[in-house]
Coordinates of C-alpha atoms in Angstrom, one line a residue:
Chain A
M1 CA 1.7 -16.7 -9.7
S2 CA 5.0 -15.3 -10.7
Q3 CA 4.6 -14.1 -14.1
S4 CA 8.3 -13.7 -14.6
Q5 CA 8.6 -17.4 -15.0
Q6 CA 6.2 -17.5 -17.8
P7 CA 7.6 -18.2 -21.3
E8 CA 7.9 -15.2 -23.4
Q9 CA 5.1 -16.0 -25.8
R10 CA 2.5 -15.6 -23.1
R11 CA 3.0 -12.1 -22.1
Q12 CA 0.8 -10.4 -19.5
V13 CA -2.3 -8.9 -21.0
L14 CA -2.2 -6.0 -18.6
S15 CA 0.4 -4.7 -16.3
V16 CA 0.1 -1.4 -14.5
S17 CA 1.7 0.1 -11.5
V18 CA 1.0 3.2 -9.5
S19 CA 2.7 4.7 -6.4
D20 CA -0.4 6.0 -4.7
V21 CA -3.4 3.8 -5.0
R22 CA -5.8 6.3 -3.4
Y23 CA -7.2 7.9 -6.5
F24 CA -7.7 4.7 -8.3
A25 CA -9.5 3.3 -5.3
A26 CA -11.7 6.5 -5.1
L27 CA -12.7 6.1 -8.7
L28 CA -13.7 2.5 -8.1
R29 CA -15.6 3.4 -5.0
G30 CA -17.7 5.8 -7.0
V31 CA -19.2 2.9 -8.9
G32 CA -18.9 0.3 -6.1
F33 CA -22.5 -0.2 -5.3
V34 CA -23.1 -3.4 -7.1
T35 CA -21.3 -6.7 -6.5
R36 CA -20.1 -7.5 -10.0
A37 CA -18.5 -5.1 -12.4
T38 CA -17.3 -5.5 -15.9
V39 CA -13.8 -4.4 -16.7
T40 CA -12.9 -3.6 -20.3
I41 CA -9.2 -3.1 -21.0
T42 CA -7.9 -1.2 -24.0
N43 CA -4.7 0.4 -25.1
D44 CA -5.7 3.7 -23.6
G45 CA -6.9 2.6 -20.3
F46 CA -9.8 0.6 -18.9
T47 CA -13.4 1.1 -17.9
V48 CA -15.2 -0.4 -14.9
T49 CA -18.9 -0.7 -15.5
V50 CA -21.7 -1.6 -13.3
E51 CA -25.4 -1.9 -14.0
E52 CA -28.5 -1.9 -11.8
A53 CA -32.0 -2.9 -12.5
R54 CA -31.5 -2.6 -16.3
T55 CA -32.0 1.1 -15.7
L56 CA -28.8 2.6 -14.4
L57 CA -25.4 2.2 -16.0
A58 CA -22.3 3.6 -14.2
T59 CA -18.9 3.6 -15.7
A60 CA -15.6 4.7 -14.3
F61 CA -13.1 5.7 -17.0
V62 CA -9.5 5.0 -15.9
F63 CA -7.1 6.4 -18.4
K64 CA -3.6 5.0 -18.6
D65 CA -1.9 8.2 -17.6
M66 CA -3.1 7.8 -14.1
F67 CA -0.5 5.0 -13.7
E68 CA 3.2 5.2 -13.7
E69 CA 3.4 2.1 -15.9
Y70 CA 0.7 0.9 -18.2
T71 CA 1.3 -2.0 -20.5
Y72 CA -1.3 -3.7 -22.5
H73 CA -0.8 -6.7 -24.8
P74 CA -4.0 -7.9 -26.3
E75 CA -4.4 -11.7 -26.2
P76 CA -3.4 -13.2 -29.5
L77 CA -6.6 -14.5 -31.2
Q78 CA -5.3 -18.0 -31.8
L79 CA -4.7 -18.7 -28.1
Q80 CA -8.3 -17.7 -27.2
S81 CA -11.1 -20.1 -27.4
Q82 CA -13.9 -19.4 -29.8
P83 CA -15.6 -16.3 -28.6
A84 CA -18.8 -17.2 -26.8
Q85 CA -22.0 -15.5 -27.8
G86 CA -22.1 -12.1 -26.4
S87 CA -18.4 -12.1 -25.6
Q88 CA -16.7 -8.8 -25.9
Q89 CA -13.3 -9.9 -26.7
T90 CA -11.9 -8.4 -29.8
I91 CA -8.4 -7.8 -30.8
N92 CA -8.6 -4.3 -29.4
S93 CA -9.9 -4.9 -26.0
V94 CA -10.3 -7.6 -23.5
A95 CA -13.1 -7.8 -20.8
F96 CA -13.9 -9.8 -17.7
E97 CA -16.2 -9.6 -14.8
I98 CA -14.9 -9.2 -11.3
P99 CA -16.4 -8.8 -7.8
L100 CA -15.9 -5.1 -7.4
N101 CA -16.2 -4.8 -3.6
T102 CA -13.6 -7.4 -3.2
L103 CA -11.2 -5.4 -5.4
I104 CA -11.9 -2.3 -3.4
E105 CA -11.4 -4.1 -0.1
C106 CA -8.1 -5.4 -1.3
L107 CA -6.9 -2.0 -2.4
N108 CA -7.7 -0.8 1.0
I109 CA -6.0 -3.6 2.9
F110 CA -3.6 -1.4 4.7
G111 CA -6.3 1.1 5.5
T112 CA -4.7 3.8 3.4
S113 CA -6.6 4.0 0.2
S114 CA -9.1 6.8 1.0
V115 CA -8.9 10.3 -0.3
S116 CA -11.3 13.1 0.1
T117 CA -11.7 16.2 -1.9
A118 CA -12.3 19.5 -0.3
S119 CA -15.6 20.2 1.5
K120 CA -18.4 21.5 -0.6
T121 CA -17.8 25.1 0.4
K122 CA -14.6 25.2 -1.6
K123 CA -14.5 26.2 -5.2
W124 CA -14.9 23.5 -7.8
K125 CA -11.6 23.9 -9.5
Q126 CA -9.0 22.9 -7.0
N127 CA -5.5 21.5 -6.9
A128 CA -5.8 17.8 -6.5
E129 CA -2.8 17.7 -4.2
D130 CA -4.9 19.5 -1.6
G131 CA -6.9 16.4 -1.0
G132 CA -6.7 15.5 2.7
M133 CA -6.9 12.1 4.3
E134 CA -10.2 10.7 5.2
Y135 CA -11.0 7.3 6.5
D136 CA -13.9 5.5 5.2
N137 CA -15.9 3.4 7.6
D138 CA -13.8 4.2 10.6
R139 CA -13.5 0.6 11.6
T140 CA -9.9 1.0 12.5
G141 CA -10.1 3.6 15.1
P142 CA -8.7 7.1 15.7
L143 CA -5.1 6.1 16.1
D144 CA -4.9 5.3 12.4
R145 CA -5.0 8.9 11.6
Y146 CA -1.4 9.0 12.5
F147 CA -0.3 6.1 10.5
P148 CA 2.2 6.7 7.7
S149 CA 0.4 7.5 4.6
S150 CA 1.0 11.2 4.3
G151 CA 2.7 12.0 1.0
K152 CA 4.0 8.6 0.1
G153 CA 0.9 6.6 -0.4
T154 CA 0.4 2.9 -0.9
A155 CA 2.0 1.5 -4.0
M156 CA 0.2 -1.1 -6.1
R157 CA 1.0 -3.3 -9.1
M158 CA -1.8 -4.9 -10.9
S159 CA -1.6 -7.5 -13.6
Y160 CA -3.8 -9.8 -15.6
D161 CA -2.7 -12.8 -17.7
G162 CA -5.8 -13.2 -19.8
T163 CA -8.9 -15.2 -19.9
G164 CA -9.3 -17.6 -17.1
H165 CA -6.6 -16.0 -15.0
P166 CA -7.2 -14.0 -11.9
L167 CA -6.5 -10.3 -11.5
T168 CA -3.4 -10.1 -9.4
L169 CA -2.6 -7.2 -7.1
H170 CA 0.7 -6.5 -5.3
I171 CA 0.3 -3.9 -2.7
A172 CA 3.0 -2.4 -0.5
E173 CA 2.8 0.4 1.9
D174 CA 6.5 1.1 1.9
A175 CA 9.7 -0.8 1.3
A176 CA 10.1 -2.0 4.9
G177 CA 6.5 -2.8 5.7
P178 CA 4.3 -5.7 4.9
T179 CA 3.2 -6.6 1.4
A180 CA 0.0 -8.0 0.2
T181 CA -0.7 -10.2 -2.8
C182 CA -4.3 -10.6 -3.9
Q183 CA -5.7 -12.8 -6.6
I184 CA -9.2 -12.1 -7.5
T185 CA -11.1 -14.5 -9.6
T186 CA -12.4 -13.2 -12.9
Y187 CA -15.4 -14.3 -14.8
D188 CA -16.6 -14.2 -18.4
P189 CA -18.4 -10.9 -19.0
E190 CA -22.1 -10.8 -19.3
P191 CA -23.6 -8.9 -22.1
Q192 CA -23.9 -5.3 -21.0
L193 CA -26.9 -3.1 -20.9
E194 CA -26.6 -0.6 -23.6
L195 CA -28.0 2.9 -23.0
P196 CA -26.9 4.8 -26.0
F197 CA -26.8 8.4 -25.3
D198 CA -27.5 10.6 -28.2
D199 CA -25.1 13.4 -27.9
K200 CA -26.4 15.3 -30.8
A201 CA -30.1 15.4 -30.0
I202 CA -30.0 16.7 -26.5
N203 CA -33.0 18.9 -26.5
P204 CA -36.5 18.6 -27.8
P205 CA -37.1 20.5 -31.0
P206 CA -37.4 24.2 -30.4
R207 CA -40.7 25.9 -30.3
N208 CA -41.6 29.6 -30.2
R209 CA -41.7 30.7 -26.7
A210 CA -41.1 34.0 -25.0
P211 CA -37.7 34.3 -23.3
R212 CA -37.7 33.6 -19.6
A213 CA -37.0 36.3 -17.0
P214 CA -33.4 35.8 -15.7
S215 CA -34.3 35.8 -12.0
K216 CA -36.5 32.7 -12.2
P217 CA -34.8 29.5 -11.4
I218 CA -33.7 27.7 -14.5
L219 CA -33.1 24.3 -13.0
R220 CA -35.1 22.6 -10.3
I221 CA -34.6 19.3 -8.6
H222 CA -37.7 18.1 -6.9
A223 CA -38.1 15.0 -4.7
A224 CA -41.3 13.8 -3.2
G225 CA -42.3 11.0 -0.9
P226 CA -45.1 10.0 1.4
F227 CA -43.9 12.3 4.2
G228 CA -43.1 15.4 2.3
S229 CA -41.2 16.9 -0.6
C230 CA -38.2 18.9 -1.3
E231 CA -37.2 21.3 -4.1
M232 CA -33.9 22.7 -5.0
D233 CA -33.8 25.7 -7.3
Y234 CA -30.7 26.8 -9.2
P235 CA -30.7 30.4 -10.5
N236 CA -29.4 31.5 -13.8
D237 CA -26.1 32.5 -12.4
R238 CA -22.6 31.8 -13.7
E239 CA -21.2 31.3 -10.3
V240 CA -23.6 28.4 -9.6
L241 CA -23.9 26.8 -13.0
E242 CA -20.9 27.3 -15.3
N243 CA -22.9 26.4 -18.4
F244 CA -26.5 25.9 -19.0
E245 CA -28.3 25.1 -22.2
C246 CA -31.9 24.3 -22.5
E247 CA -34.2 25.1 -25.4
E248 CA -37.4 24.2 -23.8
P249 CA -38.8 23.7 -20.3
V250 CA -38.9 20.0 -19.7
T251 CA -39.7 17.8 -16.7
L252 CA -38.4 14.3 -16.2
S253 CA -38.5 11.9 -13.4
Y254 CA -36.0 9.3 -12.3
K255 CA -36.0 6.8 -9.4
L256 CA -34.2 8.4 -6.5
S257 CA -32.5 5.2 -5.4
H258 CA -30.8 5.0 -8.8
I259 CA -29.7 8.7 -8.9
S260 CA -28.4 8.4 -5.3
R261 CA -26.0 5.7 -6.3
A262 CA -23.9 8.5 -7.7
I263 CA -23.4 10.1 -4.2
R264 CA -20.1 8.4 -3.5
A265 CA -18.6 9.5 -6.8
L266 CA -20.1 13.0 -6.5
Q267 CA -18.4 13.5 -3.1
N268 CA -15.1 12.8 -4.7
S269 CA -15.6 14.7 -7.9
T270 CA -14.5 18.2 -8.9
K271 CA -17.0 19.0 -11.7
T272 CA -20.3 17.6 -12.8
S273 CA -22.0 17.7 -16.1
L274 CA -25.7 16.9 -16.5
R275 CA -27.2 16.1 -19.9
I276 CA -30.5 14.8 -20.9
D277 CA -31.2 13.7 -24.4
N278 CA -34.5 13.7 -26.3
E279 CA -35.4 10.2 -25.1
G280 CA -35.1 11.3 -21.5
F281 CA -31.9 9.5 -20.8
L282 CA -29.9 11.3 -18.2
C283 CA -26.2 11.3 -18.4
L284 CA -24.2 12.5 -15.5
Q285 CA -20.5 12.9 -16.0
L286 CA -18.2 13.6 -13.0
L287 CA -14.7 14.7 -13.3
M288 CA -12.6 13.0 -10.7
P289 CA -9.3 14.2 -9.2
S290 CA -6.4 12.2 -10.4
P291 CA -3.0 13.7 -10.2
G292 CA -0.7 12.2 -12.8
P293 CA 2.2 10.3 -11.5
R294 CA 4.7 12.8 -12.8
G295 CA 2.8 15.8 -11.4
G296 CA 0.2 17.6 -13.3
N297 CA -3.3 16.3 -13.6
S298 CA -4.6 13.5 -15.7
E299 CA -8.2 13.1 -16.5
A300 CA -10.4 10.5 -15.0
F301 CA -14.1 10.6 -15.0
T302 CA -17.1 8.6 -14.0
E303 CA -20.3 8.5 -15.9
F304 CA -23.8 7.6 -14.8
R305 CA -26.6 7.0 -17.3
C306 CA -30.1 6.5 -16.1
L307 CA -33.4 5.7 -17.8
P308 CA -36.3 8.0 -16.9
L309 CA -39.4 6.7 -15.1
D310 CA -41.8 8.1 -17.5
E311 CA -42.2 9.8 -20.9
I312 CA -40.7 13.1 -21.4
H313 CA -43.0 16.0 -20.5
V314 CA -42.8 19.3 -22.1
Chain B
M1 CA -5.6 0.9 58.2
D2 CA -7.0 -2.5 58.2
H3 CA -9.4 -3.2 55.4
T4 CA -10.7 -6.7 55.7
A5 CA -14.1 -7.8 54.8
S6 CA -15.4 -11.3 55.2
V7 CA -17.6 -13.2 53.0
T8 CA -19.5 -16.1 54.1
S9 CA -19.9 -18.3 51.2
D10 CA -21.3 -21.7 51.3
S11 CA -18.3 -23.3 52.9
K12 CA -15.8 -21.0 54.3
P13 CA -14.9 -17.5 55.0
D14 CA -12.6 -15.9 52.5
A15 CA -11.3 -12.4 52.4
V16 CA -9.4 -10.3 50.1
S17 CA -8.7 -6.6 50.1
H18 CA -6.6 -4.5 47.8
K19 CA -5.6 -0.9 47.4
R20 CA -4.9 0.2 43.9
R21 CA -2.2 2.3 42.5
R22 CA -2.7 4.7 39.7
C23 CA -0.8 2.8 37.0
G24 CA -2.2 -0.4 38.2
Q25 CA -5.7 1.0 37.6
L26 CA -4.7 1.8 34.0
T27 CA -3.5 -1.7 33.4
S28 CA -6.3 -3.6 35.0
A29 CA -8.9 -1.7 33.0
E30 CA -6.9 -2.4 29.9
I31 CA -6.6 -6.0 30.6
I32 CA -10.3 -6.4 31.2
Q33 CA -10.9 -4.3 28.1
A34 CA -8.8 -6.7 26.1
I35 CA -10.9 -9.7 27.1
E36 CA -14.3 -8.0 27.6
K37 CA -15.5 -8.9 24.2
L38 CA -14.4 -12.5 24.4
Q39 CA -17.0 -13.9 26.7
K40 CA -19.8 -13.0 29.1
R41 CA -18.1 -14.4 32.1
C42 CA -14.6 -14.9 33.1
I43 CA -12.7 -16.3 36.0
I44 CA -10.4 -14.3 38.2
K45 CA -8.2 -16.2 40.6
F46 CA -6.5 -14.3 43.3
T47 CA -3.5 -15.9 44.9
E48 CA -0.9 -14.5 47.2
S49 CA 1.4 -13.4 44.5
H50 CA -0.6 -13.3 41.3
I51 CA -3.9 -12.5 39.8
H52 CA -5.0 -14.9 37.1
I53 CA -7.7 -14.0 34.6
I54 CA -9.1 -16.9 32.7
C55 CA -11.6 -17.1 29.9
N56 CA -12.2 -20.7 28.9
H57 CA -15.8 -20.7 28.3
D58 CA -15.6 -21.3 24.6
A59 CA -13.2 -24.2 25.0
S60 CA -16.0 -26.7 24.3
E61 CA -16.8 -25.0 21.0
G62 CA -13.2 -24.8 19.9
G63 CA -13.0 -21.1 20.5
V64 CA -10.2 -18.9 21.9
Q65 CA -9.2 -19.3 25.5
V66 CA -7.2 -16.7 27.5
W67 CA -5.1 -17.6 30.5
S68 CA -3.3 -14.7 32.0
Q69 CA -1.3 -13.9 35.0
V70 CA -0.2 -10.6 36.4
K71 CA 2.0 -10.0 39.4
V72 CA 0.0 -8.4 42.2
Q73 CA 2.6 -5.7 42.6
S74 CA 1.9 -4.5 39.1
L75 CA -1.6 -3.7 40.0
F76 CA -1.9 -3.0 43.6
S77 CA 0.0 -1.0 46.2
D78 CA -1.5 -2.9 49.1
Y79 CA -2.8 -6.4 48.9
R80 CA -4.2 -8.7 51.5
I81 CA -5.7 -12.1 51.0
Q82 CA -6.8 -14.8 53.2
S83 CA -8.8 -17.9 52.6
N84 CA -9.1 -21.5 53.7
S85 CA -8.0 -22.9 50.4
N86 CA -4.4 -22.1 50.3
N87 CA -5.0 -18.3 50.4
E88 CA -6.5 -18.5 47.0
I89 CA -9.9 -17.2 46.0
T90 CA -11.4 -17.9 42.6
I91 CA -14.5 -16.0 41.3
L92 CA -16.7 -15.8 38.3
I93 CA -17.4 -12.3 37.1
S94 CA -18.8 -10.5 34.1
P95 CA -15.9 -8.6 32.5
E96 CA -18.3 -6.0 31.1
A97 CA -19.6 -5.1 34.6
L98 CA -16.1 -5.1 36.0
L99 CA -14.9 -2.8 33.3
L100 CA -17.6 -0.3 34.2
A101 CA -16.3 -0.2 37.7
L102 CA -12.7 0.0 36.7
R103 CA -13.3 2.8 34.3
S104 CA -14.9 4.9 37.0
A105 CA -11.8 4.4 39.1
W106 CA -9.5 5.0 36.2
N107 CA -10.5 8.2 34.6
P108 CA -13.0 10.3 36.4
A109 CA -12.8 13.5 34.5
S110 CA -13.9 15.8 37.3
L111 CA -11.3 14.7 39.8
D112 CA -8.1 16.7 39.9
S113 CA -5.9 14.0 41.4
T114 CA -5.7 10.3 41.2
P115 CA -8.5 8.7 43.1
E116 CA -7.7 6.1 45.6
T117 CA -9.6 2.9 45.1
V118 CA -10.1 0.1 47.5
M119 CA -11.4 -3.2 46.2
K120 CA -12.9 -5.7 48.5
L121 CA -14.7 -9.0 48.4
A122 CA -17.9 -8.5 50.3
K123 CA -21.4 -9.7 50.7
K124 CA -24.3 -7.4 50.3
N125 CA -27.9 -8.5 50.5
D126 CA -26.9 -12.2 50.5
Q127 CA -25.0 -11.7 47.3
A128 CA -21.3 -12.0 47.0
V129 CA -19.8 -8.9 45.3
L130 CA -16.6 -7.3 44.4
S131 CA -16.9 -3.9 45.9
F132 CA -15.1 -0.8 44.8
D133 CA -14.8 2.2 47.0
I134 CA -13.4 5.2 45.1
S135 CA -12.6 8.4 46.8
G136 CA -11.0 11.5 45.4
S137 CA -11.3 15.2 45.6
M138 CA -12.9 17.4 43.0
S139 CA -11.3 20.6 41.7
S140 CA -13.4 22.6 44.0
G141 CA -11.8 20.9 46.9
R142 CA -14.8 18.7 47.9
M143 CA -14.4 15.0 48.6
V144 CA -16.3 12.6 46.4
R145 CA -16.8 8.9 47.0
V146 CA -18.2 6.6 44.5
G147 CA -19.0 3.0 45.1
H148 CA -19.5 0.1 42.8
D149 CA -20.6 -3.4 43.6
V150 CA -20.0 -6.0 40.9
R151 CA -21.8 -9.3 41.4
I152 CA -19.7 -12.4 41.5
E153 CA -19.8 -16.0 42.2
V154 CA -17.2 -17.7 44.3
M155 CA -16.1 -20.9 42.7
K156 CA -16.0 -24.1 44.7
P157 CA -12.5 -25.6 45.2
S158 CA -13.5 -28.7 43.4
D159 CA -14.3 -26.7 40.3
V160 CA -11.1 -24.7 40.6
Q161 CA -9.2 -28.0 40.5
K162 CA -10.7 -28.7 37.1
L163 CA -9.3 -25.6 35.7
T164 CA -6.4 -26.6 33.5
E165 CA -4.7 -24.9 30.7
P166 CA -5.1 -26.6 27.3
M167 CA -2.6 -29.2 26.4
C168 CA -0.5 -28.2 23.5
P169 CA 2.5 -29.9 21.9
E170 CA 5.8 -28.3 21.7
P171 CA 5.5 -25.3 19.3
D172 CA 7.2 -25.5 16.0
V173 CA 8.2 -21.9 15.6
H174 CA 8.1 -18.7 17.7
I175 CA 8.0 -15.3 16.2
L176 CA 7.7 -11.7 17.4
L177 CA 4.6 -10.2 15.9
P178 CA 4.5 -6.8 14.2
P179 CA 2.5 -4.1 16.0
L180 CA -0.9 -5.5 16.7
Q181 CA -2.7 -2.3 15.7
K182 CA -1.5 -2.7 12.1
L183 CA -2.3 -6.4 12.1
R184 CA -5.8 -5.6 13.3
T185 CA -6.4 -3.1 10.4
I186 CA -5.5 -5.7 7.9
V187 CA -7.3 -8.6 9.4
E188 CA -10.5 -6.5 9.7
R189 CA -10.2 -6.0 5.9
L190 CA -10.0 -9.7 5.4
R191 CA -12.9 -10.5 7.6
P192 CA -15.6 -10.0 5.0
L193 CA -13.8 -12.3 2.6
S194 CA -13.6 -15.5 4.6
D195 CA -14.3 -17.2 7.9
I196 CA -10.9 -18.9 8.1
I197 CA -7.5 -17.3 8.1
A198 CA -4.1 -18.9 7.7
V199 CA -1.2 -17.9 9.9
R200 CA 2.2 -19.0 8.8
C201 CA 5.6 -18.2 9.9
N202 CA 9.1 -19.6 9.6
N203 CA 12.3 -19.4 11.5
N204 CA 13.6 -16.7 9.2
G205 CA 11.5 -13.9 10.3
K206 CA 8.7 -14.3 7.8
L207 CA 5.1 -14.0 8.8
Q208 CA 2.2 -14.6 6.5
I209 CA -1.5 -14.0 7.1
S210 CA -3.7 -15.3 4.3
V211 CA -7.2 -16.0 3.3
Q212 CA -8.2 -18.2 0.4
T213 CA -11.7 -18.6 -1.1
E214 CA -13.1 -19.4 -4.4
G215 CA -13.4 -15.8 -5.3
V216 CA -10.2 -14.4 -4.0
S217 CA -6.9 -15.2 -2.3
V218 CA -5.0 -12.6 -0.3
D219 CA -1.6 -13.1 1.2
T220 CA 0.0 -10.5 3.4
Q221 CA 3.5 -10.9 4.4
W222 CA 6.0 -9.4 6.8
S223 CA 9.7 -10.1 6.7
G224 CA 12.4 -9.3 9.2
C225 CA 10.4 -10.3 12.3
M226 CA 12.4 -11.6 15.1
N227 CA 12.4 -15.3 16.1
P228 CA 13.0 -15.2 19.8
K229 CA 14.4 -18.0 21.9
M230 CA 11.7 -19.0 24.4
A231 CA 13.0 -19.3 27.9
Q232 CA 10.9 -17.0 30.0
E233 CA 9.0 -17.9 33.1
G234 CA 6.3 -15.3 32.4
A235 CA 4.4 -17.7 30.1
S236 CA 1.8 -19.9 31.5
Q237 CA 3.2 -22.8 29.5
N238 CA 6.9 -23.4 29.5
P239 CA 8.3 -24.5 26.2
D240 CA 11.7 -26.2 26.5
A241 CA 14.5 -23.8 26.7
D242 CA 16.8 -26.0 24.7
G243 CA 14.9 -25.9 21.5
D244 CA 17.9 -25.3 19.5
V245 CA 18.6 -28.7 18.4
E246 CA 19.2 -29.3 14.7
R247 CA 16.5 -27.1 13.1
P248 CA 15.0 -28.0 9.8
D249 CA 15.1 -25.6 6.9
P250 CA 14.6 -22.1 8.5
D251 CA 12.6 -21.1 5.5
H252 CA 10.0 -23.8 6.0
L253 CA 6.7 -22.2 6.9
F254 CA 4.7 -23.6 9.7
S255 CA 1.0 -22.9 9.4
V256 CA -2.3 -23.2 11.1
L257 CA -5.8 -22.4 10.0
I258 CA -7.9 -20.5 12.5
S259 CA -11.2 -18.9 12.8
I260 CA -10.9 -15.2 11.8
K261 CA -13.3 -14.2 14.5
S262 CA -11.1 -15.7 17.2
F263 CA -8.0 -14.0 15.7
I264 CA -9.8 -10.6 15.8
K265 CA -10.8 -11.3 19.4
F266 CA -7.2 -11.7 20.2
L267 CA -6.2 -8.6 18.2
N268 CA -8.5 -6.6 20.5
S269 CA -5.8 -6.8 23.0
H270 CA -3.7 -4.4 21.0
V271 CA -4.3 -1.8 23.6
L272 CA -2.1 -3.6 26.0
S273 CA 0.7 -5.0 24.0
S274 CA 4.2 -3.9 23.9
T275 CA 5.5 -7.2 22.8
T276 CA 3.6 -10.2 21.5
I277 CA 5.1 -13.5 20.6
A278 CA 3.2 -16.0 18.5
C279 CA 3.9 -19.7 18.6
I280 CA 2.6 -22.1 16.0
C281 CA 1.9 -25.7 16.6
Q282 CA 1.5 -26.8 13.0
G283 CA -2.1 -27.8 12.3
H284 CA -3.0 -27.8 15.9
C285 CA -3.1 -24.3 17.5
V286 CA -1.5 -21.0 17.8
I287 CA -0.5 -19.6 21.2
L288 CA 0.0 -15.9 21.6
Y289 CA 1.8 -14.4 24.5
V290 CA 0.9 -10.7 25.0
Y291 CA 3.3 -9.2 27.4
I292 CA 2.0 -6.5 29.7
G293 CA 4.5 -3.7 30.1
D294 CA 8.1 -4.5 29.6
V295 CA 9.0 -8.1 29.0
A296 CA 12.0 -7.9 31.2
D297 CA 9.9 -6.8 34.2
A298 CA 7.7 -9.8 33.8
G299 CA 4.8 -7.8 35.1
G300 CA 2.3 -10.0 33.5
V301 CA 1.3 -11.9 30.4
L302 CA -2.0 -12.6 28.6
T303 CA -1.9 -16.0 26.9
F304 CA -4.3 -16.6 24.1
Y305 CA -4.9 -20.2 22.8
I306 CA -6.5 -20.3 19.4
P307 CA -7.2 -23.9 18.2
A308 CA -6.9 -24.8 14.6
H309 CA -10.1 -24.8 12.7
I310 CA -11.4 -28.3 12.1
D311 CA -13.6 -28.9 9.1
S312 CA -16.8 -30.5 10.3

């Protein structure tokens, strides 16, 4: 387990460290609704992708400036076995599958890896340092509120030695306290669902229509079930929607259980962008708080892509 | 005032009456709370000097057992007992029901001063009960009396004879555990990962709690824990005081695999603990001494026996 004893020619494929694991854990929780996730590591960061029912694809983008240290050495090709069919190992990235909820549980081992953004009444733009402490599934009881995690945070070091090796985490709350070492088994990645989102063709081709009166709602979210229905209307107001572009009125339906998978990530996000392309694919991008280790903000976001239930209506 | 009640059980009249002190109430409720979730029934043995609380129901299934003893003075201000079997009375009682009665005596929100509680062994409607008579004054000045009767079964002396603490070999290592609250947080996180947990420690202050499955292995480690010399009389089992013969390598880790559920049941006693000492008998069991109050006062100790998990 001690990588320092390994001979030099076998360097760690990935080695990262961060002094406060909360934001990383929050990013993972946003996509943590399926057991297995595919992790793809590149020079700039890594992505954690989950898929449900061949319809929903959720990806958390973790960029390397979220970490204090980020080192990536791609596995030399000659040491790898022949890439299996559907393998995603190229010289620029390495991928593996991992039980995601196990990873999230391990990050939370000392009960200190939760972070909450402000309540929904606050403005969208906010200083990420304002995030207070919130305890997910309060299994630990009210006294934990007073446990030391204010400011300092739980430190983590994560490393991966390559194909066939586990993902290793070293977590420590503080210098004096207990440490935890977790080794999570990794698996060969399955071929991923591809939901290509056509960024360029977002709207159906324009037709001649009279311009809409500004007071009517321009965006409506409607849900219906056997016991009733609910509609949420968003007016054409800059305060509510920062940006809105739609050439044509259009109606699309998606399965609620898939869209609601995004709730966790939405709760932690600071901004949301919703786009639908002309095939009806919905792409939801959520900007997540992630203070850079040296102050300032780094970017991290989570993306959800969902197939519609039916054809696009105009 | 003489509070004596008599109970006519099958064979002989026994009697016990106690008056509780405020801090005693706090402790007795906490003790019962610590073991409430363990089993549906527990045994309470009243003697002239001590109260013993015993949960050994799971013994046959290899589950955790609790044997505890508390000095009578720690719990009661006035205590009288009388019986034909050596002035000892042993009863079977549901800890859940007992806890309800104790909580009422402990923290009645509407009373402005500490209520006085009298606990008696009594017989009502042909049923043996532990009866609580709680009286206090409300903020308005009025007196309030609350009564609880908790059903019990008085144990026959022949059954009481059969109660013995589990036989354990001499422990290999003793260590002072870090705060149980923190341990509990961590072990709760490990619970979904595996049914078995490994507890290891050495004579150099190192404690490890680990799980290992196909999918994941997690090792949590504390260093700098104390290794006490065991020579106290508060424990139910007395390890040899002269254990400092030539010790093997102090870094050698002694370990035992136990059921994670049993360990969590033990960790529920975190409400009580000021000091907890763990003793490992390699591969056999772990014995945990949870001291009530200050160790030096020897007010009482809860002893948990968790047997090693045996693969079937």
